[in-house]
PDB file of C-alpha atoms in Angstrom:
ATOM      1  CA  MET A 137     -74.969  12.813 -41.538  1.00 30.00           C
ATOM      2  CA  GLU A 138     -75.089   9.209 -39.883  1.00 34.00           C
ATOM      3  CA  VAL A 139     -72.426   8.699 -37.258  1.00 34.00           C
ATOM      4  CA  GLN A 140     -72.131   5.081 -35.748  1.00 37.00           C
ATOM      5  CA  GLU A 141     -70.595   4.760 -32.869  1.00 36.00           C
ATOM      6  CA  MET A 142     -69.419   1.992 -30.602  1.00 35.00           C
ATOM      7  CA  THR A 143     -68.928   2.191 -27.065  1.00 33.00           C
ATOM      8  CA  GLY A 144     -65.468   2.747 -25.969  1.00 34.00           C
ATOM      9  CA  GLY A 145     -63.216   2.190 -22.783  1.00 34.00           C
ATOM     10  CA  THR A 146     -61.789  -0.971 -21.644  1.00 32.00           C
ATOM     11  CA  GLY A 147     -64.583  -2.939 -20.049  1.00 37.00           C
ATOM     12  CA  SER A 148     -67.256  -1.822 -22.284  1.00 37.00           C
ATOM     13  CA  GLY A 149     -66.875  -3.870 -25.507  1.00 39.00           C
ATOM     14  CA  GLU A 150     -63.667  -3.016 -26.885  1.00 45.00           C
ATOM     15  CA  PRO A 151     -61.518  -6.173 -27.903  1.00 47.00           C
ATOM     16  CA  GLU A 152     -57.822  -5.855 -26.101  1.00 51.00           C
ATOM     17  CA  SER A 153     -55.146  -4.590 -28.185  1.00 55.00           C
ATOM     18  CA  THR A 154     -53.439  -6.983 -30.692  1.00 65.00           C
ATOM     19  CA  ASP A 155     -50.752  -7.001 -33.268  1.00 71.00           C
ATOM     20  CA  SER A 156     -52.980  -7.481 -35.967  1.00 76.00           C
ATOM     21  CA  LEU A 157     -55.379  -4.749 -34.137  1.00 81.00           C
ATOM     22  CA  LYS A 158     -52.468  -2.140 -34.127  1.00 84.00           C
ATOM     23  CA  THR A 159     -51.334  -3.261 -37.569  1.00 88.00           C
ATOM     24  CA  PHE A 160     -54.635  -2.349 -39.335  1.00 90.00           C
ATOM     25  CA  GLY A 161     -55.331   0.666 -37.874  1.00 91.00           C
ATOM     26  CA  ALA A 162     -51.694   1.964 -38.554  1.00 92.00           C
ATOM     27  CA  VAL A 163     -52.192   0.848 -42.288  1.00 93.00           C
ATOM     28  CA  VAL A 164     -55.463   3.388 -42.116  1.00 95.00           C
ATOM     29  CA  LYS A 165     -53.464   6.234 -40.703  1.00 95.00           C
ATOM     30  CA  ALA A 166     -50.644   5.633 -43.425  1.00 93.00           C
ATOM     31  CA  PHE A 167     -53.247   5.783 -46.263  1.00 94.00           C
ATOM     32  CA  ARG A 168     -55.412   8.866 -44.316  1.00 95.00           C
ATOM     33  CA  GLU A 169     -51.849  10.823 -44.342  1.00 94.00           C
ATOM     34  CA  ARG A 170     -51.214  10.055 -48.008  1.00 93.00           C
ATOM     35  CA  ALA A 171     -55.021  11.508 -48.710  1.00 95.00           C
ATOM     36  CA  GLY A 172     -54.008  14.518 -46.776  1.00 96.00           C
ATOM     37  CA  LEU A 173     -56.957  13.729 -44.567  1.00 96.00           C
ATOM     38  CA  THR A 174     -57.057  14.623 -40.824  1.00 96.00           C
ATOM     39  CA  GLN A 175     -58.885  12.023 -38.113  1.00 95.00           C
ATOM     40  CA  GLU A 176     -61.652  14.311 -38.493  1.00 96.00           C
ATOM     41  CA  GLY A 177     -61.730  14.969 -42.349  1.00 95.00           C
ATOM     42  CA  LEU A 178     -62.036  10.756 -42.689  1.00 96.00           C
ATOM     43  CA  ALA A 179     -64.645  10.474 -39.960  1.00 94.00           C
ATOM     44  CA  LEU A 180     -66.746  13.033 -42.156  1.00 95.00           C
ATOM     45  CA  LEU A 181     -66.035  11.028 -45.235  1.00 96.00           C
ATOM     46  CA  VAL A 182     -66.775   7.683 -43.580  1.00 94.00           C
ATOM     47  CA  ARG A 183     -69.645   8.715 -41.210  1.00 92.00           C
ATOM     48  CA  PHE A 184     -67.810   7.694 -38.123  1.00 90.00           C
ATOM     49  CA  SER A 185     -66.748  10.220 -35.467  1.00 90.00           C
ATOM     50  CA  PRO A 186     -63.702  11.450 -34.677  1.00 91.00           C
ATOM     51  CA  GLN A 187     -63.379   9.207 -31.458  1.00 90.00           C
ATOM     52  CA  THR A 188     -64.027   6.047 -33.518  1.00 88.00           C
ATOM     53  CA  VAL A 189     -61.128   7.179 -36.095  1.00 93.00           C
ATOM     54  CA  ALA A 190     -58.692   7.446 -33.724  1.00 92.00           C
ATOM     55  CA  SER A 191     -59.288   4.337 -31.603  1.00 86.00           C
ATOM     56  CA  ILE A 192     -59.057   2.279 -34.972  1.00 91.00           C
ATOM     57  CA  GLU A 193     -55.630   3.994 -35.849  1.00 92.00           C
ATOM     58  CA  GLN A 194     -54.343   3.496 -32.244  1.00 90.00           C
ATOM     59  CA  GLY A 195     -55.144  -0.323 -32.723  1.00 84.00           C
ATOM     60  CA  ARG A 196     -57.785   0.055 -29.763  1.00 78.00           C
ATOM     61  CA  ARG A 197     -60.946  -1.003 -31.694  1.00 79.00           C
ATOM     62  CA  LEU A 198     -61.838  -3.488 -33.758  1.00 77.00           C
ATOM     63  CA  PRO A 199     -63.270  -1.693 -36.836  1.00 84.00           C
ATOM     64  CA  PRO A 200     -66.839  -2.237 -38.325  1.00 80.00           C
ATOM     65  CA  PRO A 201     -67.527  -3.823 -41.758  1.00 81.00           C
ATOM     66  CA  ASP A 202     -68.830  -0.217 -42.593  1.00 84.00           C
ATOM     67  CA  PHE A 203     -65.376   1.503 -41.532  1.00 91.00           C
ATOM     68  CA  ILE A 204     -63.810  -0.910 -43.838  1.00 91.00           C
ATOM     69  CA  GLU A 205     -65.676  -0.351 -46.789  1.00 91.00           C
ATOM     70  CA  ARG A 206     -66.255   3.127 -46.566  1.00 94.00           C
ATOM     71  CA  ALA A 207     -62.502   3.615 -45.472  1.00 95.00           C
ATOM     72  CA  GLU A 208     -61.473   1.469 -48.767  1.00 94.00           C
ATOM     73  CA  GLU A 209     -63.518   3.706 -51.145  1.00 94.00           C
ATOM     74  CA  VAL A 210     -63.152   7.151 -49.706  1.00 95.00           C
ATOM     75  CA  LEU A 211     -58.570   6.464 -49.348  1.00 95.00           C
ATOM     76  CA  ASP A 212     -58.650   4.661 -52.432  1.00 94.00           C
ATOM     77  CA  ALA A 213     -56.721   1.729 -50.827  1.00 93.00           C
ATOM     78  CA  PHE A 214     -56.341  -0.805 -53.360  1.00 90.00           C
ATOM     79  CA  GLY A 215     -58.097  -3.585 -51.684  1.00 90.00           C
ATOM     80  CA  VAL A 216     -55.788  -3.559 -49.035  1.00 91.00           C
ATOM     81  CA  LEU A 217     -58.138  -2.316 -46.111  1.00 92.00           C
ATOM     82  CA  ARG A 218     -60.862  -4.984 -47.055  1.00 89.00           C
ATOM     83  CA  ALA A 219     -58.200  -7.952 -47.071  1.00 86.00           C
ATOM     84  CA  ALA A 220     -56.771  -6.848 -43.788  1.00 84.00           C
ATOM     85  CA  GLY A 221     -60.226  -6.181 -42.252  1.00 81.00           C
ATOM     86  CA  ARG A 222     -60.854 -10.428 -43.276  1.00 74.00           C
ATOM     87  CA  LYS A 223     -57.484 -11.428 -41.621  1.00 69.00           C
ATOM     88  CA  LEU A 224     -58.709  -9.111 -38.906  1.00 68.00           C
ATOM     89  CA  ALA A 225     -62.099 -10.983 -38.506  1.00 50.00           C
ATOM     90  CA  ARG A 226     -60.932 -14.665 -38.723  1.00 43.00           C
ATOM     91  CA  GLY A 227     -57.831 -14.008 -36.618  1.00 45.00           C
ATOM     92  CA  PRO A 228     -58.225 -16.100 -33.026  1.00 44.00           C
ATOM     93  CA  GLY A 229     -59.154 -13.162 -30.193  1.00 40.00           C
ATOM     94  CA  VAL A 230     -58.855 -13.353 -26.803  1.00 38.00           C
ATOM     95  CA  ALA A 231     -61.725 -13.842 -23.886  1.00 50.00           C
ATOM     96  CA  SER A 232     -62.993  -9.716 -24.345  1.00 58.00           C
ATOM     97  CA  TRP A 233     -63.833 -10.485 -28.196  1.00 60.00           C
ATOM     98  CA  PHE A 234     -66.890 -11.443 -26.337  1.00 73.00           C
ATOM     99  CA  ARG A 235     -67.350  -8.272 -24.831  1.00 71.00           C
ATOM    100  CA  HIS A 236     -67.468  -6.582 -28.189  1.00 75.00           C
ATOM    101  CA  TRP A 237     -70.070  -9.315 -28.938  1.00 84.00           C
ATOM    102  CA  ALA A 238     -72.183  -8.144 -26.046  1.00 83.00           C
ATOM    103  CA  GLU A 239     -72.203  -4.505 -27.643  1.00 80.00           C
ATOM    104  CA  LEU A 240     -73.566  -5.725 -30.880  1.00 87.00           C
ATOM    105  CA  GLU A 241     -76.028  -7.435 -29.198  1.00 90.00           C
ATOM    106  CA  LYS A 242     -77.629  -4.839 -27.456  1.00 87.00           C
ATOM    107  CA  GLN A 243     -78.223  -3.112 -30.849  1.00 87.00           C
ATOM    108  CA  ALA A 244     -79.585  -5.979 -32.559  1.00 94.00           C
ATOM    109  CA  VAL A 245     -82.437  -6.875 -34.863  1.00 96.00           C
ATOM    110  CA  THR A 246     -82.125 -10.758 -35.246  1.00 98.00           C
ATOM    111  CA  LEU A 247     -80.086 -13.025 -32.754  1.00 98.00           C
ATOM    112  CA  GLY A 248     -79.712 -17.064 -33.736  1.00 98.00           C
ATOM    113  CA  MET A 249     -77.757 -19.486 -31.407  1.00 98.00           C
ATOM    114  CA  TYR A 250     -76.636 -22.942 -31.256  1.00 98.00           C
ATOM    115  CA  GLU A 251     -75.233 -24.769 -28.865  1.00 97.00           C
ATOM    116  CA  CYS A 252     -74.075 -28.019 -27.856  1.00 96.00           C
ATOM    117  CA  ARG A 253     -72.149 -27.392 -25.009  1.00 94.00           C
ATOM    118  CA  VAL A 254     -74.041 -25.306 -21.942  1.00 96.00           C
ATOM    119  CA  VAL A 255     -77.760 -23.616 -22.816  1.00 97.00           C
ATOM    120  CA  PRO A 256     -77.160 -20.199 -23.357  1.00 96.00           C
ATOM    121  CA  GLY A 257     -76.483 -17.951 -21.165  1.00 94.00           C
ATOM    122  CA  LEU A 258     -79.550 -15.472 -22.379  1.00 96.00           C
ATOM    123  CA  LEU A 259     -82.025 -19.126 -21.005  1.00 98.00           C
ATOM    124  CA  GLN A 260     -79.687 -19.832 -18.095  1.00 97.00           C
ATOM    125  CA  THR A 261     -80.990 -19.512 -14.642  1.00 96.00           C
ATOM    126  CA  GLU A 262     -78.829 -18.310 -11.565  1.00 96.00           C
ATOM    127  CA  PRO A 263     -78.632 -21.572  -9.740  1.00 96.00           C
ATOM    128  CA  TYR A 264     -77.786 -23.074 -13.330  1.00 97.00           C
ATOM    129  CA  MET A 265     -75.177 -20.473 -13.852  1.00 95.00           C
ATOM    130  CA  ARG A 266     -73.641 -21.162 -10.660  1.00 96.00           C
ATOM    131  CA  ALA A 267     -73.509 -25.087 -11.239  1.00 97.00           C
ATOM    132  CA  VAL A 268     -71.805 -24.215 -14.586  1.00 96.00           C
ATOM    133  CA  ILE A 269     -69.185 -21.444 -13.668  1.00 93.00           C
ATOM    134  CA  LEU A 270     -68.149 -23.826 -10.514  1.00 95.00           C
ATOM    135  CA  SER A 271     -67.533 -27.005 -12.891  1.00 94.00           C
ATOM    136  CA  VAL A 272     -65.169 -25.794 -15.088  1.00 89.00           C
ATOM    137  CA  PRO A 273     -61.654 -25.927 -13.804  1.00 91.00           C
ATOM    138  CA  PRO A 274     -59.512 -24.190 -12.101  1.00 91.00           C
ATOM    139  CA  PRO A 275     -62.039 -23.058  -9.351  1.00 90.00           C
ATOM    140  CA  PRO A 276     -62.768 -19.283  -9.385  1.00 89.00           C
ATOM    141  CA  SER A 277     -62.502 -17.268  -6.850  1.00 91.00           C
ATOM    142  CA  ASP A 278     -65.969 -16.241  -4.874  1.00 90.00           C
ATOM    143  CA  ALA A 279     -65.536 -12.761  -6.389  1.00 89.00           C
ATOM    144  CA  VAL A 280     -64.940 -14.024 -10.128  1.00 86.00           C
ATOM    145  CA  VAL A 281     -68.212 -16.220  -9.450  1.00 90.00           C
ATOM    146  CA  GLU A 282     -70.442 -13.145  -8.465  1.00 92.00           C
ATOM    147  CA  GLN A 283     -68.997 -10.806 -11.293  1.00 86.00           C
ATOM    148  CA  ARG A 284     -69.781 -13.823 -13.685  1.00 87.00           C
ATOM    149  CA  VAL A 285     -73.253 -14.556 -12.619  1.00 91.00           C
ATOM    150  CA  ALA A 286     -73.973 -10.387 -12.288  1.00 89.00           C
ATOM    151  CA  ALA A 287     -72.808  -9.795 -16.001  1.00 86.00           C
ATOM    152  CA  ARG A 288     -75.071 -12.891 -17.375  1.00 90.00           C
ATOM    153  CA  LEU A 289     -77.880 -11.870 -15.472  1.00 91.00           C
ATOM    154  CA  ALA A 290     -77.631  -8.774 -16.503  1.00 89.00           C
ATOM    155  CA  ARG A 291     -77.408  -9.486 -20.313  1.00 91.00           C
ATOM    156  CA  GLN A 292     -80.666 -10.723 -20.301  1.00 93.00           C
ATOM    157  CA  GLN A 293     -82.287  -8.058 -20.359  1.00 92.00           C
ATOM    158  CA  LEU A 294     -82.253  -8.415 -24.227  1.00 95.00           C
ATOM    159  CA  LEU A 295     -84.872 -10.961 -24.215  1.00 96.00           C
ATOM    160  CA  HIS A 296     -87.331  -7.821 -22.776  1.00 94.00           C
ATOM    161  CA  ARG A 297     -85.505  -4.975 -24.448  1.00 92.00           C
ATOM    162  CA  THR A 298     -88.181  -2.639 -26.734  1.00 92.00           C
ATOM    163  CA  PRO A 299     -87.691  -2.789 -29.725  1.00 93.00           C
ATOM    164  CA  SER A 300     -87.518  -6.349 -29.101  1.00 96.00           C
ATOM    165  CA  ILE A 301     -84.649  -8.857 -30.631  1.00 97.00           C
ATOM    166  CA  THR A 302     -86.161 -11.697 -32.756  1.00 98.00           C
ATOM    167  CA  PHE A 303     -84.415 -14.430 -30.858  1.00 98.00           C
ATOM    168  CA  SER A 304     -84.110 -18.085 -32.242  1.00 98.00           C
ATOM    169  CA  PHE A 305     -82.047 -20.642 -30.086  1.00 98.00           C
ATOM    170  CA  VAL A 306     -81.037 -24.106 -31.164  1.00 98.00           C
ATOM    171  CA  ILE A 307     -80.014 -26.439 -28.327  1.00 98.00           C
ATOM    172  CA  GLU A 308     -79.011 -30.118 -28.027  1.00 98.00           C
ATOM    173  CA  GLN A 309     -81.386 -32.161 -26.297  1.00 98.00           C
ATOM    174  CA  ALA A 310     -78.460 -33.940 -24.319  1.00 97.00           C
ATOM    175  CA  LEU A 311     -77.629 -30.526 -22.279  1.00 97.00           C
ATOM    176  CA  LEU A 312     -81.011 -31.218 -20.731  1.00 96.00           C
ATOM    177  CA  GLU A 313     -80.584 -34.691 -20.355  1.00 95.00           C
ATOM    178  CA  ARG A 314     -77.161 -34.102 -18.587  1.00 96.00           C
ATOM    179  CA  LYS A 315     -78.768 -32.431 -15.106  1.00 96.00           C
ATOM    180  CA  THR A 316     -75.711 -30.193 -14.803  1.00 97.00           C
ATOM    181  CA  GLY A 317     -76.408 -28.621 -10.993  1.00 97.00           C
ATOM    182  CA  GLY A 318     -78.630 -31.774  -9.905  1.00 97.00           C
ATOM    183  CA  LEU A 319     -82.167 -32.510  -9.915  1.00 97.00           C
ATOM    184  CA  GLU A 320     -83.619 -29.334  -8.432  1.00 97.00           C
ATOM    185  CA  VAL A 321     -81.455 -27.048 -10.588  1.00 97.00           C
ATOM    186  CA  THR A 322     -82.480 -28.647 -13.671  1.00 97.00           C
ATOM    187  CA  LYS A 323     -86.268 -28.036 -12.910  1.00 97.00           C
ATOM    188  CA  GLY A 324     -85.746 -24.468 -11.994  1.00 97.00           C
ATOM    189  CA  LEU A 325     -83.856 -24.724 -15.768  1.00 97.00           C
ATOM    190  CA  PHE A 326     -86.841 -26.327 -17.546  1.00 98.00           C
ATOM    191  CA  ASP A 327     -89.293 -24.073 -16.049  1.00 97.00           C
ATOM    192  CA  ASN A 328     -87.108 -21.292 -17.171  1.00 97.00           C
ATOM    193  CA  LEU A 329     -86.692 -22.944 -20.658  1.00 98.00           C
ATOM    194  CA  LEU A 330     -90.608 -22.612 -20.763  1.00 97.00           C
ATOM    195  CA  ASP A 331     -91.423 -19.479 -19.557  1.00 97.00           C
ATOM    196  CA  CYS A 332     -88.706 -18.048 -22.361  1.00 97.00           C
ATOM    197  CA  ALA A 333     -89.749 -20.181 -25.190  1.00 97.00           C
ATOM    198  CA  ALA A 334     -93.363 -18.761 -24.276  1.00 97.00           C
ATOM    199  CA  LEU A 335     -92.358 -15.280 -25.292  1.00 97.00           C
ATOM    200  CA  ARG A 336     -93.483 -13.792 -28.604  1.00 97.00           C
ATOM    201  CA  ASN A 337     -89.748 -12.741 -29.640  1.00 97.00           C
ATOM    202  CA  VAL A 338     -88.557 -16.375 -28.784  1.00 98.00           C
ATOM    203  CA  ASP A 339     -88.315 -19.553 -31.248  1.00 98.00           C
ATOM    204  CA  LEU A 340     -86.663 -22.403 -28.967  1.00 98.00           C
ATOM    205  CA  GLN A 341     -86.001 -25.949 -30.522  1.00 98.00           C
ATOM    206  CA  ILE A 342     -84.253 -28.758 -29.625  1.00 98.00           C
ATOM    207  CA  MET A 343     -81.829 -30.840 -31.490  1.00 98.00           C
ATOM    208  CA  PRO A 344     -83.293 -34.291 -30.508  1.00 97.00           C
ATOM    209  CA  LEU A 345     -81.041 -36.897 -29.305  1.00 95.00           C
ATOM    210  CA  CYS A 346     -81.296 -39.248 -32.766  1.00 94.00           C
ATOM    211  CA  GLN A 347     -80.280 -36.824 -35.656  1.00 94.00           C
ATOM    212  CA  PRO A 348     -78.418 -38.196 -38.067  1.00 94.00           C
ATOM    213  CA  ASP A 349     -77.974 -35.929 -40.571  1.00 93.00           C
ATOM    214  CA  HIS A 350     -76.812 -32.795 -38.267  1.00 95.00           C
ATOM    215  CA  ALA A 351     -75.306 -29.548 -39.660  1.00 96.00           C
ATOM    216  CA  GLY A 352     -73.843 -28.364 -36.414  1.00 94.00           C
ATOM    217  CA  HIS A 353     -70.844 -30.974 -36.162  1.00 93.00           C
ATOM    218  CA  ASP A 354     -68.380 -28.219 -36.402  1.00 91.00           C
ATOM    219  CA  GLY A 355     -69.707 -26.839 -32.724  1.00 93.00           C
ATOM    220  CA  SER A 356     -71.449 -23.789 -31.308  1.00 94.00           C
ATOM    221  CA  LEU A 357     -72.022 -20.428 -33.499  1.00 96.00           C
ATOM    222  CA  GLN A 358     -73.899 -17.378 -33.158  1.00 97.00           C
ATOM    223  CA  VAL A 359     -75.319 -15.282 -35.352  1.00 97.00           C
ATOM    224  CA  LEU A 360     -76.411 -11.418 -35.402  1.00 96.00           C
ATOM    225  CA  GLU A 361     -78.637  -9.401 -37.907  1.00 96.00           C
ATOM    226  CA  THR A 362     -77.370  -5.162 -37.085  1.00 92.00           C
ATOM    227  CA  GLN A 363     -79.806  -2.347 -37.155  1.00 89.00           C
ATOM    228  CA  ASN A 364     -78.607  -1.868 -40.563  1.00 88.00           C
ATOM    229  CA  HIS A 365     -79.343  -5.127 -41.874  1.00 92.00           C
ATOM    230  CA  GLN A 366     -75.781  -6.527 -42.037  1.00 90.00           C
ATOM    231  CA  TRP A 367     -74.607 -10.148 -40.378  1.00 94.00           C
ATOM    232  CA  LEU A 368     -71.927 -10.809 -38.181  1.00 93.00           C
ATOM    233  CA  GLY A 369     -71.120 -14.686 -36.752  1.00 94.00           C
ATOM    234  CA  TYR A 370     -69.180 -15.618 -33.347  1.00 93.00           C
ATOM    235  CA  THR A 371     -67.692 -18.475 -32.027  1.00 91.00           C
ATOM    236  CA  GLU A 372     -66.158 -19.468 -29.260  1.00 82.00           C
ATOM    237  CA  GLY A 373     -64.116 -22.628 -27.704  1.00 73.00           C
ATOM    238  CA  SER A 374     -62.125 -23.063 -24.470  1.00 65.00           C
ATOM    239  CA  ARG A 375     -59.485 -21.326 -25.589  1.00 61.00           C
ATOM    240  CA  HIS A 376     -60.086 -19.077 -28.634  1.00 67.00           C
ATOM    241  CA  ASN A 377     -63.094 -16.690 -29.777  1.00 75.00           C
ATOM    242  CA  GLN A 378     -63.837 -15.432 -33.187  1.00 83.00           C
ATOM    243  CA  LEU A 379     -65.606 -12.369 -34.159  1.00 84.00           C
ATOM    244  CA  ILE A 380     -66.689 -12.965 -38.153  1.00 88.00           C
ATOM    245  CA  SER A 381     -67.574 -10.226 -40.340  1.00 84.00           C
ATOM    246  CA  ASP A 382     -66.112 -11.520 -44.026  1.00 86.00           C
ATOM    247  CA  PRO A 383     -69.018 -11.792 -46.156  1.00 89.00           C
ATOM    248  CA  LEU A 384     -68.366 -15.476 -47.114  1.00 92.00           C
ATOM    249  CA  GLY A 385     -67.556 -16.852 -43.437  1.00 91.00           C
ATOM    250  CA  VAL A 386     -71.293 -15.484 -42.302  1.00 94.00           C
ATOM    251  CA  SER A 387     -72.989 -16.793 -45.194  1.00 96.00           C
ATOM    252  CA  VAL A 388     -71.276 -20.232 -44.273  1.00 96.00           C
ATOM    253  CA  MET A 389     -72.398 -19.909 -40.569  1.00 96.00           C
ATOM    254  CA  LEU A 390     -76.032 -18.512 -42.058  1.00 97.00           C
ATOM    255  CA  GLN A 391     -76.563 -21.789 -43.957  1.00 98.00           C
ATOM    256  CA  ARG A 392     -75.683 -24.140 -41.107  1.00 97.00           C
ATOM    257  CA  TYR A 393     -77.479 -22.853 -38.871  1.00 98.00           C
ATOM    258  CA  ALA A 394     -80.678 -22.563 -41.511  1.00 98.00           C
ATOM    259  CA  LYS A 395     -79.922 -26.296 -41.757  1.00 98.00           C
ATOM    260  CA  MET A 396     -79.970 -27.045 -37.993  1.00 98.00           C
ATOM    261  CA  ARG A 397     -83.345 -25.278 -37.630  1.00 98.00           C
ATOM    262  CA  SER A 398     -84.746 -27.267 -40.207  1.00 98.00           C
ATOM    263  CA  GLN A 399     -83.480 -30.455 -38.222  1.00 98.00           C
ATOM    264  CA  ALA A 400     -84.220 -29.634 -35.077  1.00 98.00           C
ATOM    265  CA  LEU A 401     -87.733 -29.891 -33.736  1.00 98.00           C
ATOM    266  CA  SER A 402     -90.332 -26.982 -34.510  1.00 98.00           C
ATOM    267  CA  PRO A 403     -90.903 -24.612 -31.395  1.00 98.00           C
ATOM    268  CA  LYS A 404     -94.483 -26.391 -30.450  1.00 98.00           C
ATOM    269  CA  ASP A 405     -92.516 -29.831 -30.263  1.00 98.00           C
ATOM    270  CA  SER A 406     -89.872 -28.784 -28.716  1.00 98.00           C
ATOM    271  CA  THR A 407     -92.165 -27.155 -25.852  1.00 98.00           C
ATOM    272  CA  SER A 408     -93.922 -30.392 -25.991  1.00 98.00           C
ATOM    273  CA  LEU A 409     -90.740 -32.492 -24.823  1.00 98.00           C
ATOM    274  CA  LEU A 410     -89.290 -30.080 -22.523  1.00 97.00           C
ATOM    275  CA  LYS A 411     -92.873 -30.314 -20.564  1.00 97.00           C
ATOM    276  CA  GLU A 412     -92.305 -34.191 -21.126  1.00 97.00           C
ATOM    277  CA  LEU A 413     -89.046 -34.140 -19.752  1.00 97.00           C
ATOM    278  CA  ARG A 414     -89.951 -31.565 -16.732  1.00 96.00           C
ATOM    279  CA  GLY A 415     -92.648 -33.731 -16.069  1.00 96.00           C
ATOM    280  CA  ALA A 416     -90.099 -36.973 -15.589  1.00 95.00           C
ATOM    281  CA  LEU A 417     -88.300 -35.160 -12.890  1.00 93.00           C
TER     282      LEU A 417
END
């Protein structure tokens, strides 16, 4: 039996409980009881662990797309669970949604990112991280800075994971021209970007300063392919984050990302530009 499990615990990837999560869980429980099933019985039918079923019913865990689809069929839920799941995916979350996304990243097959605000965390150097963290008011405490830096450095191990993840990055040239943290920080950042671009599993593309036709005006985005070849999306702003599993919503993100990859410089030309910018410092 295939059992799909996601890491639990407050700090290990679960989103904070919200009214919408609790409502979804209550609906699942109502349909389960209507069908005369225990949590263990439902777990067997949807091929998830009883612990996952319990966490979803208690509103402590974001239901994976596979769970929603299988529960919908098993419980004969009249389309209610699918509709509720789409609302969950589209609703704004809190910062902890990224912890859930970070857990999904660990099991990803493919990961694509477009960034227009800062160089993606997976490609940052420690001095650049600190410069970015300290630039945004209100100023964090030393303890918070160290915590964020440690988490970001640990996440970079994904670049070297076995089996490898296929990475694609599209970043704005303006981020490189900004020289966040000063000249020495920027030199180190460029050297690291060139090292990352040389990895077999990484495609790094730069969106040039002059690009009249740009599909990224809606802002930064991430797309991810799971081990069972489902695609998910993630966007974040200064106040709101969204984890998107709705197929239509994810399709739109994939179309935009594919368009941006065609508009950006090729990986080879991007590397050449990086070397040129590095040499000019």
